[in-house]
Coordinates of C-alpha atoms in Angstrom, one line a residue:
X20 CA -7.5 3.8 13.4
X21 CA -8.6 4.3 9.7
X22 CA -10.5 7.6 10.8
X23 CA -6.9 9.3 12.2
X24 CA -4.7 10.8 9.3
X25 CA -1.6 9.7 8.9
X26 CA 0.3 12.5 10.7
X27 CA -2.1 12.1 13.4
X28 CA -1.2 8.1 13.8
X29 CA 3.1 8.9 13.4
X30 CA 3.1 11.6 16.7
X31 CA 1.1 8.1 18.6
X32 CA 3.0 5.6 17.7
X33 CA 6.4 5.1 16.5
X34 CA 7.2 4.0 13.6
X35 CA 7.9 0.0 12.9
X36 CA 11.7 -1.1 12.4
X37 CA 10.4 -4.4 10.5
X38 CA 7.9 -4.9 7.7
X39 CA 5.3 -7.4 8.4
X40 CA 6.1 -11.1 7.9
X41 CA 3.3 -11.4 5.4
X42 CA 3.2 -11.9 1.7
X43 CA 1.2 -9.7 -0.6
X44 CA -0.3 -11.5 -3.7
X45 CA -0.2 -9.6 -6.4
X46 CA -3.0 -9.5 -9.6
X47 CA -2.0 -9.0 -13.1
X48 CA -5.0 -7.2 -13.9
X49 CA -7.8 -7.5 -16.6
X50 CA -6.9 -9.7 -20.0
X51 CA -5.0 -6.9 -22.8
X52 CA -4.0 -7.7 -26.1
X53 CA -5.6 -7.6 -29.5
X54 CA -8.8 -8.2 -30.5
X55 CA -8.2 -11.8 -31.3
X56 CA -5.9 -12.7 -28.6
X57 CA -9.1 -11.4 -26.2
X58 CA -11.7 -13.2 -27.7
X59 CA -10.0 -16.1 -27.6
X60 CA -8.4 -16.0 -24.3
X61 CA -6.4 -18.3 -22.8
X62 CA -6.3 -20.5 -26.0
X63 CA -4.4 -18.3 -27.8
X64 CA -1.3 -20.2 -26.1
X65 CA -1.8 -22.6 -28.5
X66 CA -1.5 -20.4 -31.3
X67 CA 1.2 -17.9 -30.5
X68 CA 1.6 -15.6 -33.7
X69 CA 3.1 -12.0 -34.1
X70 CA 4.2 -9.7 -31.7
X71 CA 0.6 -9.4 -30.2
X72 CA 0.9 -13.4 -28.7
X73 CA 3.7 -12.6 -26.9
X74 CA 2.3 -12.4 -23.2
X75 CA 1.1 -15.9 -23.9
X76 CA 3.7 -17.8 -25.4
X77 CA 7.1 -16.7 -25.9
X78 CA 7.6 -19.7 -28.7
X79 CA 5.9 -16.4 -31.0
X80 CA 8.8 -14.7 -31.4
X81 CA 10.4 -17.6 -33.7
X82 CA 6.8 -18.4 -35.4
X83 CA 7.4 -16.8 -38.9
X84 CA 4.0 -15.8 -40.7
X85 CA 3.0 -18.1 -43.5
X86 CA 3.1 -15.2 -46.1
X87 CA 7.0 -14.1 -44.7
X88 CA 9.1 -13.7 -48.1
X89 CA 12.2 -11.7 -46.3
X90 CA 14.6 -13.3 -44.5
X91 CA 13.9 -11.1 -41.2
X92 CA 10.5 -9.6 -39.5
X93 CA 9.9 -6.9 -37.0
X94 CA 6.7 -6.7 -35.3
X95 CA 5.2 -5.0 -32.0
X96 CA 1.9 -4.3 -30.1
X97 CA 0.4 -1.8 -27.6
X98 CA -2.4 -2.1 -25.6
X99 CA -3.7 0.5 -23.2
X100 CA -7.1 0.5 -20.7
X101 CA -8.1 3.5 -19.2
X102 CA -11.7 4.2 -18.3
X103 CA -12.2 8.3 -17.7
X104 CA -16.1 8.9 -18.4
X105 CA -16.8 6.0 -15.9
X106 CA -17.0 6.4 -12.2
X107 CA -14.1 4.8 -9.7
X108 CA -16.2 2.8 -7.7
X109 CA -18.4 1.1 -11.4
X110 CA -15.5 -0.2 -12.5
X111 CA -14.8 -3.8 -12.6
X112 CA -11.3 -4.7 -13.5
X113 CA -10.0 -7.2 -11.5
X114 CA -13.4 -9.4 -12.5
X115 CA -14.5 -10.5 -8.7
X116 CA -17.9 -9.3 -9.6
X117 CA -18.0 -6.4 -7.5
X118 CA -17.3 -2.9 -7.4
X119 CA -13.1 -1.9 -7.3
X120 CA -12.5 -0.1 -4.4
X121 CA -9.6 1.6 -6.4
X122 CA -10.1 5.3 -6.9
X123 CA -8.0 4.9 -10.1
X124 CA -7.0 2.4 -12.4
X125 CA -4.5 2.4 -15.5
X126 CA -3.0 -0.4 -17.3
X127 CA -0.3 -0.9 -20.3
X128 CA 0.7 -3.5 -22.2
X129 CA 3.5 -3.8 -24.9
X130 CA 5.6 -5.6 -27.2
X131 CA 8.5 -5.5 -29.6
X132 CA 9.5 -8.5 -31.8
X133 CA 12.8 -9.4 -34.0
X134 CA 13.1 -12.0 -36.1
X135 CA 15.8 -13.1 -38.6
X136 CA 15.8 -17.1 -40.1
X137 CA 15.4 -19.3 -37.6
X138 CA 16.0 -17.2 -34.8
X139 CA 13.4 -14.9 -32.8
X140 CA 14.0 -12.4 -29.8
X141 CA 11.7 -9.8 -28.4
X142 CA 10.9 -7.5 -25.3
X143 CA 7.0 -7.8 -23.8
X144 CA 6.0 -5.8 -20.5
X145 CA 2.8 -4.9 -18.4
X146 CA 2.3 -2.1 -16.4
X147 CA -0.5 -1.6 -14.2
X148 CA -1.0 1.5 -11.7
X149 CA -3.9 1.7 -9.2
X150 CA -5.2 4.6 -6.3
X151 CA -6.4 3.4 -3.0
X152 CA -7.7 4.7 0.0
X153 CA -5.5 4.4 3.0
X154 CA -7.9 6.2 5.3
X155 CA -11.6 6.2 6.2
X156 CA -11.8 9.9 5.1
X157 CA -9.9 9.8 1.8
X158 CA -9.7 13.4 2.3
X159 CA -6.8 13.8 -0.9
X160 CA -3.8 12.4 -2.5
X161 CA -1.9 12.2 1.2
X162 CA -4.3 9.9 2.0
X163 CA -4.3 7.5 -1.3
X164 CA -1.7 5.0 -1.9
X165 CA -0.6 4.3 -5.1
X166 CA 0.5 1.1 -6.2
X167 CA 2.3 -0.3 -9.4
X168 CA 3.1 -3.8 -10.6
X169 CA 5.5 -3.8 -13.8
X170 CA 6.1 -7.8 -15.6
X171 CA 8.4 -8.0 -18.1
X172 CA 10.4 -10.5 -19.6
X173 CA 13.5 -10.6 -22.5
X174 CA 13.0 -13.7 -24.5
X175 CA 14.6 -15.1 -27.3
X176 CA 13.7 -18.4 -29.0
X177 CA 14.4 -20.7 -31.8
X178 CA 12.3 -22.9 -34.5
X179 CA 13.6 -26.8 -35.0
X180 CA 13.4 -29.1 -38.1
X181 CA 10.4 -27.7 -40.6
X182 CA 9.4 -24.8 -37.9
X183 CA 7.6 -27.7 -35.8
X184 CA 9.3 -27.2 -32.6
X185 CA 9.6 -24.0 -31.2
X186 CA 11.4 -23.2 -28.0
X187 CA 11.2 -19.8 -26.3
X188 CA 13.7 -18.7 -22.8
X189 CA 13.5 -16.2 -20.9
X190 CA 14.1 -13.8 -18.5
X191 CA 10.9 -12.5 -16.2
X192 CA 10.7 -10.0 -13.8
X193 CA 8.1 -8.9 -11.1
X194 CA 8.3 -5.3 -10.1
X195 CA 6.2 -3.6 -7.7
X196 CA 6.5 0.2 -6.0
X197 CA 4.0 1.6 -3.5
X198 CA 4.3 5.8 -2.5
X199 CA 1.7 8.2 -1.6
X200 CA -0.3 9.6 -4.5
X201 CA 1.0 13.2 -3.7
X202 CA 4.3 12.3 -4.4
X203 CA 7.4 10.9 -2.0
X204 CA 10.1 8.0 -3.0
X205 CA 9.0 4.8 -3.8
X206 CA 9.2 1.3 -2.0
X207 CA 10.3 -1.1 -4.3
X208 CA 9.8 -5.0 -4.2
X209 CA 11.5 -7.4 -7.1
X210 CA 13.0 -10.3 -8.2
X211 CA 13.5 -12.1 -11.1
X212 CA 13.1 -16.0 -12.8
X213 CA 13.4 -18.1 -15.8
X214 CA 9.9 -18.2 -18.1
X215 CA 10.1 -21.4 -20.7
X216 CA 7.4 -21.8 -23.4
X217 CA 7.0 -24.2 -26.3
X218 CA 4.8 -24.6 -29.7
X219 CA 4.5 -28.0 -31.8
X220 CA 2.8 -27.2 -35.0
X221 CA 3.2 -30.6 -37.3
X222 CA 3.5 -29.8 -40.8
X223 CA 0.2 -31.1 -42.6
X224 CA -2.2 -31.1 -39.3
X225 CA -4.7 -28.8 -38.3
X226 CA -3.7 -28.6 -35.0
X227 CA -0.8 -26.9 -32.9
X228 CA -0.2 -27.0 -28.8
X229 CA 1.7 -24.7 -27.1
X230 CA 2.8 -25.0 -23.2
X231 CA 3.7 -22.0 -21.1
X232 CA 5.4 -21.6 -18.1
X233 CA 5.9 -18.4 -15.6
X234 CA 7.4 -19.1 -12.4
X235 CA 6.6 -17.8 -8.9
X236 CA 8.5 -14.5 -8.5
X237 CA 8.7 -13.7 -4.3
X238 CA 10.3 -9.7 -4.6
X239 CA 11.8 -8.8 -1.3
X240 CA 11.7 -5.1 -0.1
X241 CA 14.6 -3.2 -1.5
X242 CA 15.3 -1.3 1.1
X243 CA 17.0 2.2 0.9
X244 CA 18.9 4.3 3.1
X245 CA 16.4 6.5 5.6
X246 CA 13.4 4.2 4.6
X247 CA 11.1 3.0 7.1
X248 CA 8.4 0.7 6.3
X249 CA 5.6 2.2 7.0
X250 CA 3.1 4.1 4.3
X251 CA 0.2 6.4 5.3
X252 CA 0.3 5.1 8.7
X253 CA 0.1 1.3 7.8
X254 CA 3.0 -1.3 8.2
X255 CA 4.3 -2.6 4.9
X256 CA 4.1 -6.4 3.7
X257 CA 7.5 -8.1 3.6
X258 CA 7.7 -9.5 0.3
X259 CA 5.3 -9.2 -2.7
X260 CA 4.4 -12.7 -4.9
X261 CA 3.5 -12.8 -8.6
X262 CA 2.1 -16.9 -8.9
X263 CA 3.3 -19.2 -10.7
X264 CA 1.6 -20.0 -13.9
X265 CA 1.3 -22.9 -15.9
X266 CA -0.8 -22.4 -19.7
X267 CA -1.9 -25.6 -21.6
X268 CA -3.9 -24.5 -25.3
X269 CA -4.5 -26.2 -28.4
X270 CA -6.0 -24.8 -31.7
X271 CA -7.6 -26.7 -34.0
X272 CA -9.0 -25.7 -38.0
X273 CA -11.3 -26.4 -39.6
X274 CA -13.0 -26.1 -43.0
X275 CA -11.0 -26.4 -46.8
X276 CA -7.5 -26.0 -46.5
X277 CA -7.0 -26.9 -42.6
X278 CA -4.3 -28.9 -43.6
X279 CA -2.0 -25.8 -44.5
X280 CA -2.6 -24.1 -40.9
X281 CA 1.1 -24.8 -40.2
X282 CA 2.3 -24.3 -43.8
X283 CA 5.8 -23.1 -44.2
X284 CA 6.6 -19.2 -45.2
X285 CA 8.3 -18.6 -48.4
X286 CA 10.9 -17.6 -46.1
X287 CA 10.8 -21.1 -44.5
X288 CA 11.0 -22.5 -47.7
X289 CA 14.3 -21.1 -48.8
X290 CA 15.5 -21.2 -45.7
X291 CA 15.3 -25.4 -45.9
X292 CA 16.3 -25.4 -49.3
X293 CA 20.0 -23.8 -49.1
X294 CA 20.2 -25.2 -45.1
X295 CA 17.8 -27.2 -44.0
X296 CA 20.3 -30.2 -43.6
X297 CA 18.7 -32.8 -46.1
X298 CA 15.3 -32.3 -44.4
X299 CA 12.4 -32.4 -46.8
X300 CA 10.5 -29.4 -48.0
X301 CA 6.9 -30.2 -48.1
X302 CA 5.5 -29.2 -51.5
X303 CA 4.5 -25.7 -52.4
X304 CA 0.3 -24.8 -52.3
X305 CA -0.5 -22.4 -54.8
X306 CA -1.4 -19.2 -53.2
X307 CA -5.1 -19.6 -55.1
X308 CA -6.3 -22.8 -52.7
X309 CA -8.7 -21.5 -49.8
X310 CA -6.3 -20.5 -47.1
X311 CA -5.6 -23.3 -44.1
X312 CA -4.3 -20.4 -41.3
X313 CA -3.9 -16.8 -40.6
X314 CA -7.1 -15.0 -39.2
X315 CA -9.3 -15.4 -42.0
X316 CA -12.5 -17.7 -40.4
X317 CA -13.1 -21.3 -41.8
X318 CA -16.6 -21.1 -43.9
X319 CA -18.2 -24.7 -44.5
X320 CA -20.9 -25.0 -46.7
X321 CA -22.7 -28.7 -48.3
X322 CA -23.0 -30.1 -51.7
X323 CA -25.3 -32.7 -52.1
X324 CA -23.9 -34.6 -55.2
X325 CA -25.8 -36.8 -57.4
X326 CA -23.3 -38.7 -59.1
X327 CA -24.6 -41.3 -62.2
X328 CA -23.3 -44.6 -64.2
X329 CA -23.9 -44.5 -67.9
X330 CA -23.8 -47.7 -69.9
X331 CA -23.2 -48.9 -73.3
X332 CA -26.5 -48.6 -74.5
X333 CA -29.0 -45.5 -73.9
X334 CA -30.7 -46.0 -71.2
X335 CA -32.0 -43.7 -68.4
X336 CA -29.6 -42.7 -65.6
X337 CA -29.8 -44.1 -62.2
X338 CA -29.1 -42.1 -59.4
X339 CA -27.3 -43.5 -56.6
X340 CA -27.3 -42.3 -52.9
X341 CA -26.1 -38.8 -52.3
X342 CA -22.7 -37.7 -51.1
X343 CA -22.2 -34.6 -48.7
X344 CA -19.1 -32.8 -50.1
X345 CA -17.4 -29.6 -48.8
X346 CA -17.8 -26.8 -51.4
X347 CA -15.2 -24.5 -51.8
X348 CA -15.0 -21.0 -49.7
X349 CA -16.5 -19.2 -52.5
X350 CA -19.8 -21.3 -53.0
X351 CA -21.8 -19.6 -50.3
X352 CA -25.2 -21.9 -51.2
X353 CA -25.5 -25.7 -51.5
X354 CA -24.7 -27.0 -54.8
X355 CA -26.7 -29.4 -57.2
X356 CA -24.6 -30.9 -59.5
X357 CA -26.0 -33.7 -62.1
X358 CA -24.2 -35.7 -65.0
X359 CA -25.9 -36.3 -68.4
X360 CA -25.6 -39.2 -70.7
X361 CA -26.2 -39.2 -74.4
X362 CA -27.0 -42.2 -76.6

């Protein structure tokens, strides 16, 4: 059957009524994003900042950046893979360890944040297109199937007390469309469900956990007037699944200043001031003390201290035992610090 073209196969046999009771699975695709949101991975849940942390936790569009001075913020990312000096069947994308039998792959990922006060909402999709074979010959593009799986979701959220709490809803859809590579209408599959993700990040703690949570989309065949459901001679599945997922991830830093990882933004600041309903506002950190978040790496160096006593009379310092100290960012060596007596 997979050596007979497609035309061959329709004058044989009829074509099906009914698509096939089965479900198709369907495969996000390779990790996108920036640099950082890569090479920390799934973790990055737990961190959720700008426009670029939005396909992990929608609780980013109400984080406000720690240096934020304006009332409002506008951010957005864009990510695109596409391998052309590499050949079809070297490629590794879906990460199974073994060759893709795709004969091409492309995939997109954007995002557009708004933020004003309290108050976040924002737009993130993901497009992935791949080329298969649908016959033993693969003579051309009749003979290819193209597929495309498209998740979005609109999202807005909202920051509680002293930006601790963050909540994020929203709306996510599964899209997928499968046509012949040379061209032809598309069968479409869809459906839509509710995405709900959180952040706590406790004002004077290292640490911040965030939770997300994408439901199981099942997309029915949208079927259109004249369809059949049938492509290059094969019978088409009857629904299409995107899993459910469920994202647990914690950050922790370390190092000088770890205690201002969730400091407020100026913005923050002002905002509690003039409306912040008799909540306190933690004190301000001058701008000067080694930074406590953002993306800058925590550096941690020792200084052995000797500290001394001196008494009434002159006599020779005793040193007692040392203690191990952090040393400022700045002080990239260990430190020798001593105290002198006079008589």
């Amino acid at each position: 059957m997979l050596g007979a073209s497609p035309v061959a196969w329709a004058q044989e046999t009829p074509p099906p009524t009914e698509p096939r009771p089965e479900r198709l699975y369907l495969n996000p695709g390779a990790l996108l994003g920036s640099a950082r949101m890569v090479a920390m991975g799934g973790a990055y849940v737990g961190i959720a900042e700008g426009a670029a942390g939005l396909p992990s936790n929608l609780a980013s569009l109400a984080h406000r950046g720690p240096a934020l001075e304006k009332d409002w913020d506008l951010g957005f990312t864009l990510s695109w893979l596409d391998l052309p000096f590499t050949g079809t069947r070297k490629r590794d994308v879906d990460n199974d360890g073994r060759p893709d039998e795709s004969q091409d792959s492309r995939q997109l990922l954007g995002g557009l944040l708004l933020q004003y006060k309290r108050f976040g909402i924002g737009f993130a999709m993901r497009n992935s297109v791949v080329s298969y074979c649908a016959t033993a010959a693969c003579a051309g593009p009749s003979e290819r199937i193209r597929v495309s799986l498209t998740q979005s979701v609109l999202a807005g959220a909202m920051s509680f007390g002293q930006d601790e709490f963050i909540l994020a809803l929203g709306i996510y859809s599964a899209q997928a469309s499968f046509r012949l590579d040379s061209g032809g209408t598309d069968l479409r599959y869809g459906d839509t469900g509710v995405a709900v993700d959180i952040l706590y990040r406790p004002q004077g703690r290292p640490w911040r956990m965030g939770v997300s949570v994408r439901p199981e989309v099942v997309g029915d065949w949208r079927r259109e007037a004249g369809q059949v459901p049938e492509l290059a001679g094969r019978t088409l599945f009857g629904a299409v699944v995107s899993p459910a997922v469920l994202s647990v991830g914690a950050s922790w830093r370390f190092g000088d200043g770890a205690e201002r990882y969730n400091r407020l933004s100026p913005a923050a600041r002002r905002h509690l001031l003039v409306e912040g309903d008799a909540l306190p506002v933690p004190p301000r950190t001058p701008w000067t003390r080694p930074p406590g978040g953002g993306s800058s790496a925590p550096r941690w160096t020792s200084s052995p201290a000797w500290t001394t006593r001196c008494p009434r009379a002159p006599s020779r310092p005793r040193p007692t035992r040392p203690s191990w100290a952090r040393a400022p960012p700045s002080r990239r060596a260990s430190a020798w610090s001593t105290t002198r007596c006079r008589a």
